[in-house]
GROMACS .gro file of N, CA, C and O in nm:
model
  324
    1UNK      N    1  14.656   2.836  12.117
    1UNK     CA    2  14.524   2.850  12.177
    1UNK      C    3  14.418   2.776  12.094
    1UNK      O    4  14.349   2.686  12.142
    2UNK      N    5  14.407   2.826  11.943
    2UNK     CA    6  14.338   2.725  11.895
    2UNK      C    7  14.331   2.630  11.860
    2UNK      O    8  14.231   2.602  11.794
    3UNK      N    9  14.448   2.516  11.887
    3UNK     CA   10  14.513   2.411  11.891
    3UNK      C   11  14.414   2.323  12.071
    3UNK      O   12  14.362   2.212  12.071
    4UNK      N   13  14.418   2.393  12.162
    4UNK     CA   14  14.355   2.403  12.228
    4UNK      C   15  14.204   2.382  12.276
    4UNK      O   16  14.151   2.301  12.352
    5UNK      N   17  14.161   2.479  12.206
    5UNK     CA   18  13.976   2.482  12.156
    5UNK      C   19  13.909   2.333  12.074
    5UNK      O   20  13.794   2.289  12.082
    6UNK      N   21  14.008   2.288  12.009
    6UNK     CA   22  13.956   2.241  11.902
    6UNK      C   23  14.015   2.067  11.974
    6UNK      O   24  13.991   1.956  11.926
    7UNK      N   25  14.095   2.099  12.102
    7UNK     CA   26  14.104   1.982  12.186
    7UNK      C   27  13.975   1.971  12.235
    7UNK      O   28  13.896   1.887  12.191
    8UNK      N   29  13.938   2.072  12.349
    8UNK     CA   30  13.817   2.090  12.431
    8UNK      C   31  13.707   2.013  12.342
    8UNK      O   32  13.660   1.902  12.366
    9UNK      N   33  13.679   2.092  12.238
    9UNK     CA   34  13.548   2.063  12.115
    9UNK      C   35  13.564   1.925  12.098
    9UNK      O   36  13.455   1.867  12.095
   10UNK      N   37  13.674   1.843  12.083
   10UNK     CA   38  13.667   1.732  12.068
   10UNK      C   39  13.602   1.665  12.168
   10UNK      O   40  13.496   1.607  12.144
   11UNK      N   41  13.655   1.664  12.284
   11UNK     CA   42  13.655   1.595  12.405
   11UNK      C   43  13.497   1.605  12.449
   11UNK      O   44  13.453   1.521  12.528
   12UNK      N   45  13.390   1.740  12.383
   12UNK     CA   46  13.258   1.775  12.428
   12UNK      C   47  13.167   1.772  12.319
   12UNK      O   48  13.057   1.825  12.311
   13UNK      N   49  13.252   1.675  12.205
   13UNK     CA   50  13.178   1.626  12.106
   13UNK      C   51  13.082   1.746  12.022
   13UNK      O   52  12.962   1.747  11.996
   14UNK      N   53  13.184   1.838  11.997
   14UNK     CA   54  13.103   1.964  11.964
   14UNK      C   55  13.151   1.945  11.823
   14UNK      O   56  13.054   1.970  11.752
   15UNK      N   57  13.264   1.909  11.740
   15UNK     CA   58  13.243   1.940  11.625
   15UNK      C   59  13.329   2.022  11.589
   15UNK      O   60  13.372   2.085  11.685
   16UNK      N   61  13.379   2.053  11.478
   16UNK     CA   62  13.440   2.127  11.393
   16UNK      C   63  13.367   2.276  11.402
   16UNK      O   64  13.453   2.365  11.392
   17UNK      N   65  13.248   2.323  11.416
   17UNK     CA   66  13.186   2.386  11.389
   17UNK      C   67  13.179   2.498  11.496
   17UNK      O   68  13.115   2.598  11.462
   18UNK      N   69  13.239   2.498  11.628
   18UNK     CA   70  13.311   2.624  11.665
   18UNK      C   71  13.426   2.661  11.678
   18UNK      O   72  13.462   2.777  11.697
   19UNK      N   73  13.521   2.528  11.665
   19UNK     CA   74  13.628   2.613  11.566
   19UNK      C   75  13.602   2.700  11.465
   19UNK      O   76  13.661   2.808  11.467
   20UNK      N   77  13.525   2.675  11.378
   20UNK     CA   78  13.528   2.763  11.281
   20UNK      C   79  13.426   2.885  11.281
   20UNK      O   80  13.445   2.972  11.196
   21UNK      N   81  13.312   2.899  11.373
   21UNK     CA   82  13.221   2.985  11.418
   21UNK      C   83  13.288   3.098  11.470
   21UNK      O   84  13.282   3.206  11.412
   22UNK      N   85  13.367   3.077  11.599
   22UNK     CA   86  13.413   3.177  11.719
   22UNK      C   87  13.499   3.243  11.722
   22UNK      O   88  13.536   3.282  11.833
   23UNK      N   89  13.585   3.295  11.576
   23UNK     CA   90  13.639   3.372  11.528
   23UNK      C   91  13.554   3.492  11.446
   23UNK      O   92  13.592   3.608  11.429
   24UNK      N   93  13.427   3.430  11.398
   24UNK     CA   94  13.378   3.502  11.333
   24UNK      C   95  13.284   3.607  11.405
   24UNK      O   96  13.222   3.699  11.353
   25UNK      N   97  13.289   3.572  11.532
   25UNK     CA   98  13.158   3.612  11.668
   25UNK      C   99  13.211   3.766  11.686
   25UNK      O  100  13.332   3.781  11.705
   26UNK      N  101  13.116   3.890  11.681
   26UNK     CA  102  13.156   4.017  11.701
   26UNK      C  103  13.085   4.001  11.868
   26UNK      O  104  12.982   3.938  11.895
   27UNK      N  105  13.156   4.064  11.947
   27UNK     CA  106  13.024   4.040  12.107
   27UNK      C  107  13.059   4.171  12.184
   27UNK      O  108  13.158   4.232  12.145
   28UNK      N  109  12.992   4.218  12.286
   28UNK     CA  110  13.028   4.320  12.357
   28UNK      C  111  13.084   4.241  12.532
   28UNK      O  112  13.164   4.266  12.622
   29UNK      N  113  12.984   4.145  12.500
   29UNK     CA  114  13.070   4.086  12.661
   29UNK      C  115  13.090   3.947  12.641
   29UNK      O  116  13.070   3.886  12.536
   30UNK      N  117  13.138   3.893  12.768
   30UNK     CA  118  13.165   3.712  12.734
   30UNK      C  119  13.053   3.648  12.734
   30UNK      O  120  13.053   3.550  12.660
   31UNK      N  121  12.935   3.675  12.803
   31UNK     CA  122  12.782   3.650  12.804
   31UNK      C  123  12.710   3.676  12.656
   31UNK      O  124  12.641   3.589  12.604
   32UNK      N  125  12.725   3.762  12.614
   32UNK     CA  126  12.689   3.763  12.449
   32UNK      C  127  12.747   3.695  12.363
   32UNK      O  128  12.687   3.656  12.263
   33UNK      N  129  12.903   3.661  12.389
   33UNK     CA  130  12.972   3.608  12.267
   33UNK      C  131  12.920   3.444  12.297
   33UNK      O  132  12.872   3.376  12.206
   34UNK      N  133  12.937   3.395  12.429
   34UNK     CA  134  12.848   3.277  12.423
   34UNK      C  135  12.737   3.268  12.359
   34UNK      O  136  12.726   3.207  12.253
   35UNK      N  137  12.661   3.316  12.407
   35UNK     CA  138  12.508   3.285  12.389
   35UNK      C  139  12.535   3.265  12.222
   35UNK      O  140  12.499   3.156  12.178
   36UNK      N  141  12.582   3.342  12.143
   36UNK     CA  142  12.572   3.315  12.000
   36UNK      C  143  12.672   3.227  11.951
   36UNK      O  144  12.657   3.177  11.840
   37UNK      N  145  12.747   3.209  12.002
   37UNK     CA  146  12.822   3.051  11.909
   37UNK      C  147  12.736   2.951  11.988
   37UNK      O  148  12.753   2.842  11.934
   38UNK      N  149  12.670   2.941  12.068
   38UNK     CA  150  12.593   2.795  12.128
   38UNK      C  151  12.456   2.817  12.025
   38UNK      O  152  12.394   2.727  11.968
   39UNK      N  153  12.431   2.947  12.019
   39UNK     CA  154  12.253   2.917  11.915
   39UNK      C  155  12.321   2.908  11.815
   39UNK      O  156  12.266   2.802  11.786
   40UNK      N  157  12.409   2.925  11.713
   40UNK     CA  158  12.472   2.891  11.628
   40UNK      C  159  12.469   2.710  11.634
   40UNK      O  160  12.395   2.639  11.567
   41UNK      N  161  12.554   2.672  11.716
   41UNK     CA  162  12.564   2.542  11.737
   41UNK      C  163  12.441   2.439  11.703
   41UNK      O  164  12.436   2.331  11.643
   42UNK      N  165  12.315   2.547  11.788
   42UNK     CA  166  12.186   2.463  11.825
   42UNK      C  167  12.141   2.499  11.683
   42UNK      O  168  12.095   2.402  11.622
   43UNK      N  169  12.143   2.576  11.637
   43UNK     CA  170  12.084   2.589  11.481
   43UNK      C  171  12.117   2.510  11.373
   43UNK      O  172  12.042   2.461  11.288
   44UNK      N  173  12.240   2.502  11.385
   44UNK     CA  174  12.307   2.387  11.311
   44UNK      C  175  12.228   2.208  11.358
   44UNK      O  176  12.154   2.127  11.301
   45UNK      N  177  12.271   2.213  11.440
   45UNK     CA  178  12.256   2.086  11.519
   45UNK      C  179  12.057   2.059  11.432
   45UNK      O  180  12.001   1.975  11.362
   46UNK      N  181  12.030   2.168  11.486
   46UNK     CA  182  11.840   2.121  11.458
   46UNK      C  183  11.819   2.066  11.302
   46UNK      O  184  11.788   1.950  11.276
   47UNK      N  185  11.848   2.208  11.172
   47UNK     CA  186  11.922   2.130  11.077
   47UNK      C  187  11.988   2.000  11.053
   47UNK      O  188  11.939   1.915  10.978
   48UNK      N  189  12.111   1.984  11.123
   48UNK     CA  190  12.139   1.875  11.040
   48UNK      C  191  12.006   1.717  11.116
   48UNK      O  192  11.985   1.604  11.070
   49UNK      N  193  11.956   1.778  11.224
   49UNK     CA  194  11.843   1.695  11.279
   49UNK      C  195  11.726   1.677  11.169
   49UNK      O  196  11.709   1.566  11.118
   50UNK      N  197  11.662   1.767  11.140
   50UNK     CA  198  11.585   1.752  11.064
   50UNK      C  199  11.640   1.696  10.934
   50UNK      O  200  11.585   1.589  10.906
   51UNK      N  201  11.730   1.735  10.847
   51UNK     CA  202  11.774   1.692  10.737
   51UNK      C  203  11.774   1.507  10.728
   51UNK      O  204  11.745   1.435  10.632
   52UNK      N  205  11.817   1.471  10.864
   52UNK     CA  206  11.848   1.303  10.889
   52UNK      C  207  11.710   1.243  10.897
   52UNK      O  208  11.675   1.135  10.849
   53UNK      N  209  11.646   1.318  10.955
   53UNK     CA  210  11.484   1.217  10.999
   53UNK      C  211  11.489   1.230  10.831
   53UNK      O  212  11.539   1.138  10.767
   54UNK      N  213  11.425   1.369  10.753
   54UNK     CA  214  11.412   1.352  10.629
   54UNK      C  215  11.409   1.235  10.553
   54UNK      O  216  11.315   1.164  10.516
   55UNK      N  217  11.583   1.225  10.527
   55UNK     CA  218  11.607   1.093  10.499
   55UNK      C  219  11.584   0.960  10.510
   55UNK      O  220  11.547   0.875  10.428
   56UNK      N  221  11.623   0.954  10.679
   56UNK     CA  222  11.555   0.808  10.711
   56UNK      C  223  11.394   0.791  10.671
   56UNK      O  224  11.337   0.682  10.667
   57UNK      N  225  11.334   0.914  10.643
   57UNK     CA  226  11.166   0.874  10.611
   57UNK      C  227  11.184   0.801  10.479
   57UNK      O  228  11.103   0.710  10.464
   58UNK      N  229  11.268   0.818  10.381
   58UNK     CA  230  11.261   0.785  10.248
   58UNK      C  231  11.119   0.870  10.160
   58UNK      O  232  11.045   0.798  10.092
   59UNK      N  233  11.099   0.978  10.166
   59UNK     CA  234  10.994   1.014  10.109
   59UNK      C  235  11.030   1.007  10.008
   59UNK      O  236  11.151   0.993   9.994
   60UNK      N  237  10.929   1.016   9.872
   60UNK     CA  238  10.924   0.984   9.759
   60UNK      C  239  10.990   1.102   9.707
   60UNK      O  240  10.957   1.185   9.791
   61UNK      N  241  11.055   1.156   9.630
   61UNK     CA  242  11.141   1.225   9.549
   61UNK      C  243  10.968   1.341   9.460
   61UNK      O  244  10.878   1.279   9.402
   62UNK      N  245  10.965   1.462   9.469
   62UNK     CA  246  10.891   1.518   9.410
   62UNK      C  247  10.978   1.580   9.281
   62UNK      O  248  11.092   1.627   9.281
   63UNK      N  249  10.881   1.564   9.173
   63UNK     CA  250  10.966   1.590   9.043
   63UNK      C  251  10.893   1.739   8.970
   63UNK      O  252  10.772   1.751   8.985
   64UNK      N  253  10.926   1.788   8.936
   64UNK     CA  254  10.824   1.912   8.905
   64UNK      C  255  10.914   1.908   8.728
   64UNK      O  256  10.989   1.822   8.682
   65UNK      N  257  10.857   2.064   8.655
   65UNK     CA  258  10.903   2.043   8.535
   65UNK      C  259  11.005   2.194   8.556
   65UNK      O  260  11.077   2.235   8.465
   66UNK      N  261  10.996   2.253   8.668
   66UNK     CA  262  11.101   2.398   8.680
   66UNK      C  263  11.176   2.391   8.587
   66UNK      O  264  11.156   2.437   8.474
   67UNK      N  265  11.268   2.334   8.626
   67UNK     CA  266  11.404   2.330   8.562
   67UNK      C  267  11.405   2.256   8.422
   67UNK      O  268  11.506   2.294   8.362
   68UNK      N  269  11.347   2.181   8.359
   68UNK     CA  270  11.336   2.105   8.253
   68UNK      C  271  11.346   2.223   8.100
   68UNK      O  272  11.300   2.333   8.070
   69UNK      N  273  11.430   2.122   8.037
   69UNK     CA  274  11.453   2.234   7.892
   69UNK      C  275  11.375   2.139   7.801
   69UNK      O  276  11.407   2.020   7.792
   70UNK      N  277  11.263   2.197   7.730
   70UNK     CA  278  11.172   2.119   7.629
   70UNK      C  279  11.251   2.125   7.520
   70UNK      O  280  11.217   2.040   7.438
   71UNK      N  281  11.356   2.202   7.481
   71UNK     CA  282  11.389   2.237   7.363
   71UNK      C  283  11.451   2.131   7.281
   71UNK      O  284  11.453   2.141   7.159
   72UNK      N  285  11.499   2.034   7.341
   72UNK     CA  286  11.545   1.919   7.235
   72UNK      C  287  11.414   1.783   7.229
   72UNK      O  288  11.452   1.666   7.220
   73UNK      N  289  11.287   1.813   7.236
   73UNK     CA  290  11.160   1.742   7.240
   73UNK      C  291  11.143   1.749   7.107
   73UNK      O  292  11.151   1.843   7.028
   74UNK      N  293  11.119   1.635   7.095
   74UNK     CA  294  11.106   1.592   6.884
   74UNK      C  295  10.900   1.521   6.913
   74UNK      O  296  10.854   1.453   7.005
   75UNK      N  297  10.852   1.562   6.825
   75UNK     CA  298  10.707   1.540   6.838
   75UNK      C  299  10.712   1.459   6.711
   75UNK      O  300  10.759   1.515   6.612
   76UNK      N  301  10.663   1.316   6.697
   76UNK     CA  302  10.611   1.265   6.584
   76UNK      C  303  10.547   1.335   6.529
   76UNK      O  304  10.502   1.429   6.594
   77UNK      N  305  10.512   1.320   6.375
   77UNK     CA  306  10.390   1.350   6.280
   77UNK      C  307  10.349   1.251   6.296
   77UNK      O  308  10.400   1.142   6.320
   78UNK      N  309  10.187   1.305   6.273
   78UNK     CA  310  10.086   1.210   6.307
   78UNK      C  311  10.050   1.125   6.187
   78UNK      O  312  10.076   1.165   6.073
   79UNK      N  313   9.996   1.019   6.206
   79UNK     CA  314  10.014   0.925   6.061
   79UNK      C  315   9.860   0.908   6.051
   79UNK      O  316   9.803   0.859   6.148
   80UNK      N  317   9.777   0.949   5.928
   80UNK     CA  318   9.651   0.911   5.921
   80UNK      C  319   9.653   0.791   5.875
   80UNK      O  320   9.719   0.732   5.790
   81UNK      N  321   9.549   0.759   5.961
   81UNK     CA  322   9.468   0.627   5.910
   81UNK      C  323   9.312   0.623   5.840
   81UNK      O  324   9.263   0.515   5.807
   0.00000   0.00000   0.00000
């Protein structure tokens, strides 16, 4: 059967991603268990949408100091003149 599914998914250009969703789906009817592996799908889908424009914008890389360890920072002495 899931040899099957994962024909269909191919053929409707869906992706790997309900193969691996629609096992995990708890539902009370066949109308519920749809509806949530397709917003699943569409959630994904918007994601990896947005993630691509992202990219193609090339925005500039923001650098902050969060994560930065000062602790190996060596400070000259100052040399009078």
């Amino acid at each position: 059967m899931e040899e099957l599914i994962i024909q269909h998914c191919n053929k409707l250009k869906f992706g790997g991603r309900i193969v691996e969703n629609y096992k995990k789906i708890t539902a009370e009817t066949h109308e519920e268990f749809l509806e949530k592996l397709l917003r699943m799908e569409v959630e994904a889908r918007e994601i990896n949408l947005k993630n691509r424009l992202l990219k193609n914008a090339c925005f500039d890389v923001i650098k902050t100091f969060e994560n930065y360890s000062f602790d190996d920072i060596q400070i000259p002495n100052s040399i009078d003149t």
